[in-house]
XYZ file of C-alpha atoms in Angstrom:
547
model
C 183.432 -12.836 -193.480
C 183.900 -15.184 -191.696
C 182.497 -18.793 -193.572
C 179.492 -19.127 -190.694
C 178.064 -16.224 -192.349
C 178.182 -16.858 -195.436
C 176.483 -20.070 -194.619
C 174.034 -18.396 -192.665
C 172.931 -16.707 -196.497
C 173.015 -20.463 -198.456
C 171.048 -21.466 -195.406
C 172.691 -23.723 -192.108
C 170.358 -25.933 -191.168
C 168.512 -27.239 -194.190
C 167.474 -29.482 -196.460
C 171.312 -29.683 -197.798
C 172.082 -29.943 -194.162
C 169.637 -33.391 -193.597
C 170.726 -34.934 -196.392
C 174.228 -34.820 -195.800
C 173.524 -36.526 -192.163
C 170.495 -38.555 -194.453
C 173.075 -39.811 -196.584
C 175.513 -40.427 -193.828
C 173.974 -42.471 -191.656
C 173.942 -44.951 -194.689
C 177.847 -46.076 -193.997
C 177.059 -45.684 -190.151
C 174.942 -48.177 -188.667
C 177.976 -50.108 -189.910
C 180.157 -49.224 -186.851
C 178.650 -50.277 -183.612
C 177.743 -52.836 -186.300
C 182.006 -54.092 -185.886
C 182.691 -52.232 -182.566
C 181.206 -54.340 -180.656
C 181.012 -57.639 -182.684
C 183.577 -59.802 -180.459
C 180.454 -59.741 -177.860
C 178.509 -62.335 -180.413
C 181.294 -64.330 -182.817
C 183.571 -64.018 -179.794
C 181.183 -65.390 -176.977
C 182.703 -68.617 -175.589
C 179.492 -71.530 -175.069
C 179.496 -74.391 -172.714
C 181.582 -76.546 -173.234
C 183.742 -80.164 -171.886
C 185.682 -82.687 -173.353
C 185.402 -84.708 -176.410
C 185.096 -87.994 -174.564
C 185.671 -89.995 -177.408
C 189.301 -90.815 -176.487
C 187.865 -92.492 -173.908
C 185.309 -95.095 -175.708
C 187.427 -96.403 -177.755
C 186.587 -100.121 -176.905
C 182.749 -98.783 -177.212
C 182.132 -99.463 -173.583
C 180.115 -96.680 -172.563
C 177.144 -97.298 -175.941
C 174.474 -98.303 -173.159
C 174.617 -95.739 -170.983
C 172.726 -92.227 -171.554
C 174.099 -89.277 -172.240
C 174.486 -87.982 -168.531
C 175.710 -90.493 -167.022
C 178.530 -90.168 -170.174
C 179.648 -87.394 -168.898
C 179.248 -88.616 -164.569
C 181.882 -91.048 -165.344
C 183.948 -89.223 -168.082
C 184.119 -85.784 -166.516
C 184.742 -84.757 -163.400
C 181.824 -81.865 -161.911
C 182.551 -78.646 -160.984
C 180.796 -77.021 -157.135
C 177.763 -76.268 -159.687
C 177.375 -79.825 -160.483
C 177.462 -78.368 -164.907
C 181.018 -80.659 -165.920
C 184.459 -79.400 -166.123
C 184.577 -77.454 -169.282
C 189.128 -78.210 -169.151
C 189.476 -81.543 -168.688
C 188.421 -84.853 -167.854
C 189.066 -88.523 -165.531
C 192.575 -90.173 -167.051
C 190.162 -93.340 -167.216
C 186.647 -93.926 -166.645
C 185.293 -93.745 -163.155
C 181.966 -97.075 -163.272
C 181.809 -96.168 -159.191
C 179.994 -92.414 -159.321
C 177.322 -93.993 -161.118
C 176.531 -95.255 -157.864
C 178.515 -93.288 -155.508
C 177.556 -90.281 -154.984
C 181.790 -89.200 -153.534
C 182.906 -85.949 -154.224
C 185.225 -86.362 -157.522
C 187.533 -83.680 -157.073
C 190.410 -85.758 -156.065
C 190.719 -88.224 -158.755
C 192.896 -88.526 -161.236
C 192.311 -85.545 -164.188
C 193.818 -84.605 -167.279
C 193.269 -81.611 -170.744
C 191.131 -82.478 -172.649
C 193.050 -85.313 -175.717
C 190.269 -84.601 -178.862
C 189.053 -81.340 -178.155
C 186.205 -79.947 -177.136
C 181.826 -80.544 -177.742
C 180.666 -77.406 -177.692
C 176.186 -76.407 -176.311
C 174.926 -75.291 -179.621
C 171.900 -74.159 -178.710
C 172.114 -70.269 -179.119
C 175.008 -70.183 -181.784
C 175.168 -72.174 -184.581
C 179.145 -71.350 -185.035
C 180.837 -68.531 -183.209
C 185.305 -68.781 -182.947
C 185.176 -69.797 -180.523
C 183.764 -73.446 -181.429
C 184.950 -72.770 -185.244
C 188.640 -72.364 -183.877
C 188.819 -73.553 -180.655
C 189.512 -70.753 -178.627
C 188.836 -72.051 -174.884
C 191.165 -73.310 -171.816
C 194.357 -72.662 -171.973
C 193.129 -70.246 -175.930
C 190.452 -68.894 -173.915
C 192.983 -65.699 -173.614
C 192.278 -65.180 -177.626
C 188.945 -64.543 -177.497
C 189.535 -61.279 -175.986
C 192.539 -60.840 -178.112
C 190.218 -60.806 -180.990
C 188.701 -57.509 -180.378
C 192.243 -55.714 -179.146
C 192.862 -56.307 -182.726
C 190.372 -55.210 -183.979
C 190.483 -52.131 -182.207
C 195.033 -51.920 -182.930
C 193.310 -51.378 -186.665
C 190.695 -48.819 -185.948
C 193.811 -46.746 -184.415
C 195.729 -47.037 -186.910
C 193.428 -46.343 -189.018
C 192.499 -43.116 -187.109
C 195.814 -41.535 -188.182
C 196.090 -42.803 -191.126
C 192.113 -41.273 -192.138
C 192.519 -38.213 -190.192
C 196.164 -36.951 -191.261
C 195.074 -38.670 -195.524
C 191.777 -36.566 -195.321
C 192.776 -32.789 -193.890
C 195.128 -33.888 -197.270
C 193.057 -35.150 -199.504
C 190.125 -33.969 -198.572
C 186.676 -35.459 -197.176
C 184.716 -37.224 -199.177
C 187.657 -39.535 -201.645
C 188.909 -40.428 -198.268
C 185.297 -41.103 -197.843
C 184.870 -43.655 -200.666
C 188.450 -45.206 -200.021
C 187.017 -46.202 -195.461
C 184.289 -47.762 -197.473
C 186.169 -49.912 -199.921
C 188.834 -50.933 -197.065
C 186.114 -51.643 -194.799
C 184.402 -53.720 -197.450
C 187.400 -56.226 -199.045
C 188.717 -56.593 -195.271
C 184.687 -56.978 -193.919
C 184.458 -60.203 -196.645
C 187.596 -61.362 -196.280
C 187.496 -62.617 -192.729
C 184.959 -64.096 -193.259
C 186.395 -66.089 -195.255
C 189.007 -66.528 -193.154
C 189.974 -70.091 -193.508
C 192.540 -69.798 -189.556
C 192.114 -68.442 -186.934
C 195.838 -66.099 -187.714
C 193.596 -65.532 -191.021
C 190.873 -64.186 -188.898
C 192.582 -61.865 -186.555
C 195.323 -59.819 -190.301
C 191.684 -59.809 -191.514
C 190.156 -57.586 -188.627
C 193.112 -55.258 -187.841
C 192.695 -54.327 -191.415
C 188.763 -53.933 -191.491
C 189.577 -51.729 -188.100
C 192.086 -49.524 -189.953
C 188.945 -48.711 -192.580
C 186.154 -48.412 -190.218
C 187.803 -46.169 -189.182
C 187.840 -43.251 -191.604
C 183.521 -43.479 -191.792
C 183.217 -42.464 -188.181
C 185.798 -40.036 -188.237
C 185.118 -38.272 -191.262
C 181.544 -38.254 -191.145
C 180.999 -35.794 -188.419
C 183.721 -33.881 -189.131
C 181.203 -33.339 -192.432
C 178.993 -33.243 -189.989
C 179.886 -30.475 -188.395
C 181.443 -28.523 -190.884
C 178.255 -27.812 -193.010
C 176.599 -26.335 -190.388
C 175.850 -22.917 -188.128
C 176.913 -22.229 -185.036
C 173.474 -22.475 -183.730
C 173.274 -26.168 -185.382
C 176.022 -27.270 -184.460
C 174.910 -29.213 -181.182
C 171.903 -30.927 -182.411
C 173.805 -32.239 -185.694
C 176.227 -33.585 -183.576
C 173.325 -34.939 -181.726
C 171.422 -36.274 -184.374
C 174.351 -37.849 -185.732
C 174.738 -40.137 -183.079
C 171.247 -41.116 -182.965
C 172.312 -44.036 -185.583
C 175.096 -45.540 -182.993
C 172.017 -45.727 -180.545
C 169.140 -47.438 -182.478
C 172.455 -49.294 -183.769
C 173.255 -50.806 -180.906
C 170.098 -51.680 -179.814
C 169.382 -53.399 -183.780
C 172.505 -55.551 -183.681
C 171.238 -58.240 -180.642
C 168.597 -58.750 -183.249
C 170.541 -59.620 -186.264
C 172.757 -61.860 -184.330
C 170.437 -63.871 -182.572
C 168.419 -64.099 -186.337
C 171.854 -64.624 -187.578
C 173.815 -66.982 -185.544
C 175.824 -68.685 -187.246
C 179.978 -66.083 -187.268
C 181.107 -66.074 -191.228
C 176.610 -64.933 -191.437
C 176.600 -62.413 -189.482
C 180.087 -60.035 -190.251
C 178.612 -60.560 -193.762
C 175.205 -59.195 -193.227
C 176.120 -56.451 -190.680
C 179.009 -55.148 -193.737
C 176.366 -55.091 -196.510
C 174.788 -51.565 -195.267
C 178.219 -50.547 -197.290
C 177.347 -51.846 -200.781
C 174.294 -49.181 -200.366
C 177.438 -46.404 -199.176
C 179.016 -46.898 -202.355
C 176.391 -46.233 -204.476
C 174.993 -43.634 -202.300
C 177.994 -42.282 -201.952
C 177.668 -39.925 -205.026
C 175.603 -37.650 -203.349
C 177.981 -36.121 -199.838
C 179.245 -33.171 -200.357
C 183.159 -32.213 -199.774
C 182.921 -29.467 -196.835
C 183.023 -26.531 -199.021
C 185.601 -25.383 -195.454
C 188.572 -27.657 -196.527
C 187.936 -26.658 -199.794
C 188.497 -23.079 -199.049
C 190.966 -22.809 -196.594
C 192.852 -25.000 -199.548
C 191.899 -23.232 -202.748
C 190.066 -25.308 -204.522
C 187.689 -21.839 -204.047
C 185.905 -23.884 -207.949
C 184.911 -26.955 -206.201
C 183.888 -25.149 -203.291
C 180.862 -23.206 -204.909
C 180.132 -24.933 -206.740
C 178.940 -26.671 -203.502
C 177.921 -23.904 -201.828
C 174.673 -23.215 -205.233
C 174.250 -26.271 -204.119
C 173.504 -25.749 -200.863
C 171.402 -22.702 -201.346
C 169.901 -23.912 -203.777
C 168.776 -27.054 -202.359
C 167.434 -24.559 -199.378
C 166.133 -21.910 -201.075
C 168.428 -19.376 -200.944
C 170.081 -19.230 -204.417
C 169.767 -15.334 -204.887
C 171.685 -14.808 -202.069
C 174.512 -16.232 -203.843
C 173.824 -13.982 -206.609
C 176.798 -12.245 -206.758
C 179.657 -13.978 -204.937
C 182.248 -15.421 -207.679
C 184.191 -18.254 -206.991
C 187.695 -15.862 -206.384
C 185.311 -14.122 -203.866
C 185.111 -16.453 -201.602
C 189.374 -16.215 -201.117
C 188.375 -13.607 -198.693
C 186.218 -15.519 -196.176
C 189.237 -17.795 -194.844
C 192.915 -16.085 -195.491
C 195.002 -19.830 -194.493
C 197.899 -19.665 -194.514
C 200.117 -20.641 -197.372
C 196.591 -19.468 -199.316
C 195.937 -23.712 -199.585
C 199.910 -24.346 -200.457
C 200.330 -25.233 -197.393
C 200.434 -29.175 -196.603
C 199.405 -29.913 -192.957
C 200.746 -33.138 -190.808
C 200.465 -34.310 -187.279
C 203.413 -32.259 -186.277
C 201.574 -29.196 -186.404
C 199.927 -30.411 -183.743
C 202.617 -29.454 -181.276
C 204.903 -27.118 -182.561
C 203.282 -24.648 -181.141
C 202.634 -24.499 -177.672
C 198.464 -23.520 -177.172
C 198.592 -26.423 -179.730
C 200.196 -28.866 -177.490
C 198.034 -28.403 -174.774
C 195.153 -28.913 -176.917
C 196.269 -32.152 -178.242
C 198.037 -33.838 -174.537
C 193.997 -33.021 -173.236
C 192.218 -33.854 -176.578
C 194.325 -37.259 -175.920
C 193.080 -37.353 -172.219
C 190.087 -36.976 -172.764
C 189.418 -39.573 -175.229
C 191.685 -42.001 -173.853
C 189.344 -41.755 -170.064
C 186.122 -41.947 -172.629
C 186.701 -44.689 -175.073
C 188.741 -46.458 -172.095
C 185.833 -46.742 -170.100
C 183.150 -47.343 -172.408
C 183.789 -49.834 -174.045
C 185.186 -51.617 -170.678
C 181.042 -52.147 -169.800
C 179.913 -51.877 -173.891
C 182.416 -55.824 -174.119
C 181.411 -56.909 -171.416
C 178.315 -57.533 -171.484
C 177.677 -60.974 -169.378
C 178.259 -59.487 -166.467
C 174.478 -59.202 -165.534
C 173.603 -62.751 -165.886
C 171.264 -61.878 -168.330
C 170.387 -63.475 -172.085
C 173.518 -62.255 -173.949
C 171.250 -60.437 -177.124
C 168.672 -59.504 -174.041
C 171.568 -57.196 -172.198
C 172.657 -55.444 -175.231
C 169.731 -54.591 -176.179
C 168.989 -53.382 -172.614
C 172.401 -50.728 -173.469
C 171.555 -49.930 -176.808
C 168.495 -48.093 -175.598
C 169.528 -46.512 -172.468
C 171.999 -44.852 -175.199
C 168.855 -43.412 -176.127
C 167.640 -41.006 -172.568
C 171.524 -40.211 -172.867
C 171.608 -38.412 -176.509
C 168.681 -36.173 -175.192
C 170.248 -35.693 -172.452
C 173.359 -35.144 -173.597
C 172.053 -32.732 -176.104
C 170.703 -30.774 -173.502
C 174.046 -30.073 -171.002
C 175.887 -29.586 -174.818
C 173.131 -26.588 -175.868
C 172.793 -25.317 -171.742
C 175.527 -26.278 -169.900
C 178.060 -25.634 -172.594
C 181.080 -28.134 -173.892
C 183.348 -28.680 -171.501
C 181.545 -29.227 -168.137
C 178.593 -31.360 -170.324
C 182.079 -33.565 -170.725
C 183.376 -33.089 -167.646
C 180.598 -33.854 -166.086
C 178.968 -37.346 -167.759
C 182.906 -39.080 -167.682
C 183.044 -38.410 -163.973
C 179.655 -39.597 -163.645
C 179.817 -42.897 -165.210
C 183.505 -43.376 -163.377
C 181.274 -42.354 -159.952
C 179.033 -45.193 -161.443
C 181.311 -47.709 -161.459
C 182.417 -47.044 -158.113
C 179.625 -47.811 -157.256
C 179.224 -51.569 -158.747
C 182.318 -51.721 -156.904
C 180.822 -51.344 -153.315
C 177.210 -52.947 -153.785
C 177.778 -56.817 -153.199
C 177.309 -59.204 -156.259
C 174.665 -60.950 -154.916
C 172.487 -57.894 -154.519
C 171.298 -58.358 -158.912
C 169.152 -55.422 -159.103
C 171.231 -52.344 -157.406
C 173.608 -53.719 -159.309
C 172.197 -54.082 -163.134
C 170.398 -49.937 -162.354
C 173.488 -48.881 -161.299
C 175.779 -50.859 -164.593
C 173.183 -49.799 -166.780
C 173.111 -45.517 -165.481
C 176.411 -46.038 -166.329
C 176.500 -46.705 -169.356
C 174.062 -43.959 -170.638
C 176.399 -41.386 -169.759
C 179.540 -43.323 -170.935
C 177.836 -43.308 -174.186
C 176.530 -39.617 -173.721
C 180.455 -38.844 -173.031
C 181.225 -39.679 -176.000
C 178.610 -37.592 -177.893
C 180.013 -34.641 -175.946
C 183.800 -35.559 -177.457
C 183.161 -36.791 -181.114
C 181.266 -32.760 -181.051
C 183.900 -31.255 -179.265
C 187.675 -32.472 -180.320
C 185.293 -30.934 -183.872
C 184.818 -27.440 -182.488
C 187.985 -27.382 -180.717
C 190.723 -28.269 -183.312
C 191.130 -24.911 -186.743
C 189.889 -26.352 -190.194
C 192.760 -26.620 -191.422
C 193.447 -29.378 -188.952
C 190.411 -30.564 -188.157
C 190.680 -33.928 -189.271
C 194.494 -34.548 -187.862
C 193.421 -33.762 -184.330
C 190.330 -35.255 -184.601
C 193.088 -38.390 -185.992
C 194.861 -37.936 -183.179
C 192.693 -37.943 -180.483
C 191.253 -41.407 -181.983
C 194.016 -42.498 -182.245
C 194.987 -42.616 -177.932
C 191.059 -42.737 -177.256
C 191.426 -46.433 -179.512
C 194.821 -47.418 -177.057
C 192.149 -47.067 -174.173
C 189.715 -49.281 -176.254
C 191.783 -51.916 -177.374
C 193.511 -52.162 -173.563
C 189.257 -52.290 -172.278
C 189.218 -56.088 -173.269
C 192.518 -57.405 -171.852
C 191.783 -55.214 -168.566
C 188.766 -56.728 -167.575
C 191.387 -60.422 -167.237
C 192.034 -58.631 -164.263
C 189.345 -60.205 -162.602
C 192.106 -62.409 -162.353
C 193.809 -60.886 -159.794
C 191.375 -59.760 -157.890
C 188.141 -59.608 -158.553
C 186.891 -55.692 -158.859
C 190.100 -55.080 -160.016
C 188.358 -53.618 -164.008
C 185.663 -52.175 -162.159
C 188.255 -49.940 -160.397
C 191.253 -48.947 -162.955
C 188.583 -47.698 -165.213
C 186.079 -45.447 -162.389
C 189.525 -43.823 -161.372
C 190.326 -43.689 -165.828
C 186.775 -42.067 -166.097
C 187.507 -39.251 -163.126
C 191.398 -38.938 -163.580
C 189.904 -37.812 -167.054
C 186.862 -35.970 -166.379
C 188.998 -33.246 -164.203
C 191.726 -32.740 -166.246
C 189.328 -32.059 -169.296
C 187.915 -29.144 -166.742
C 191.175 -26.505 -168.341
C 190.127 -26.682 -171.986
C 187.957 -23.438 -173.479
C 184.276 -23.381 -173.856
C 183.068 -23.720 -177.608
C 179.185 -22.930 -177.418
C 177.863 -20.774 -179.562
C 181.750 -20.077 -180.474
C 182.673 -19.943 -184.301
C 184.893 -22.842 -185.304
C 188.282 -21.947 -185.847
C 190.143 -22.024 -188.917
C 193.980 -21.448 -188.328
C 195.856 -22.405 -185.521
C 196.245 -18.838 -185.637
C 192.934 -18.468 -184.128
C 194.367 -21.168 -181.550
C 197.276 -19.298 -181.134
C 196.378 -15.794 -180.880
C 196.161 -14.876 -177.104
C 191.947 -12.674 -177.918
C 188.944 -14.656 -176.947
C 187.869 -15.446 -180.408
C 184.787 -14.326 -180.645
C 181.321 -15.905 -179.517
C 178.602 -15.708 -182.047
C 175.182 -14.339 -179.672
C 172.560 -13.508 -182.956
C 173.134 -9.777 -182.915
C 176.731 -10.095 -183.304
C 175.435 -12.896 -185.760
C 172.786 -10.554 -187.991
C 175.696 -7.404 -188.140
C 177.882 -10.177 -189.317
C 175.380 -11.024 -191.715
C 174.743 -7.519 -192.990
C 177.849 -6.632 -192.584
C 178.487 -9.683 -195.504
C 175.683 -8.561 -196.973
C 177.450 -5.058 -197.805
C 179.906 -7.049 -199.253
C 178.248 -7.907 -201.979
């Protein structure tokens, strides 16, 4: 007997599954809030040297602000004041002589900076002076956060396969709340960096556990729609984020605001069920029967479970060791086909995450308003979800993954070839690339969840996410390579996306295929049965006869 047949009896996609998705959306809205938060709290406003050290005698008192800057700070090519240098002494002759100031002696800022607070009341740059020679630390805040995400993916992947999905979901809530609030109260950059690292470690548990819970409760026919629906919260939250950042333009208040939904998530956690698949695979039959009964009741299928006792569930999934064996990441490399699967999913995740965040964390490249650009990036993700759903349903998982990754790389490559003064076509191609990169992320979450067996599903997703977050951590640093050669970051993003897409062709197709339950299901040579509608009905009838 297959779990899918039992799930069909209690309702594979009814009110119960919809309620699970609704409950998981509450914590998931914080994911894009925190993952893309750096675009706002780490933004660098216009700034110039504080010139008070040049005006010790008050001799600038009769000059306008523009005149003070003229005699104190050299001008850039566009006429704006230099950001990181000032004259070594006042140059009053520039008030009457408009000759170039580039040959005059300058020094680095001696007394800090003055910032333009018209857009941001405060940001990390203004709070901790992360400008000029410390400018790289702004990019580093994103890398530090995603290093935490990377570590959290490995930790929560293992813990949730060991101790259950639901329990670890609450742990991730509490860690994110604790360190999210602590980061908002940081008194130094070092403290902020440490708190953001642990915030990232906690929040990744929400990401990988929620998608697995959603898919494990859905039947074969509805796994695609379930995986796509739950990913809509990311796109909607990405569109909402710039509005929140515009209204809450103090970085400390913004961090607390985007963490706040987890308070409600803690309250509603009690109604989220544990995965029945995981419970059966680990020999906890009484609990599995309890949740399956709740599912049948919510979906008006109580009569179909009436004759099933907890002990009979042991025949649904026969896991190695009958629930006594504990699995770890080592099981991903102990057998040949698992090693191949781990290698390929890792490469695919690296390519998806590296290119997605390479685009998403560079929203200043359009020359548009910061908030408008973020909104456009979020809006383009909505139709990309529809494209992902149609592609996953019609073309299958493998070709959808390959197609979206390669198309993302091609779009990035085209932007390298279009001259920068052609603003409109560059913007259109960049937005299309962002849309396909989001579609590839939608595909990879569902695809990876279906590729790994139940006993290792969270370990597999945790490992894959870990490798993906390596790419995310590198993306902000790769963006700094534009100082070596302006198109170099885009060239690297393009090469990685196309290469990962081609290697994804080596993965197995999982569309309309029963989820593997054990490592043996992956390793055995015979192909796992594809569940057509006719076979599905036959399996269900056979299941009814065993009752």
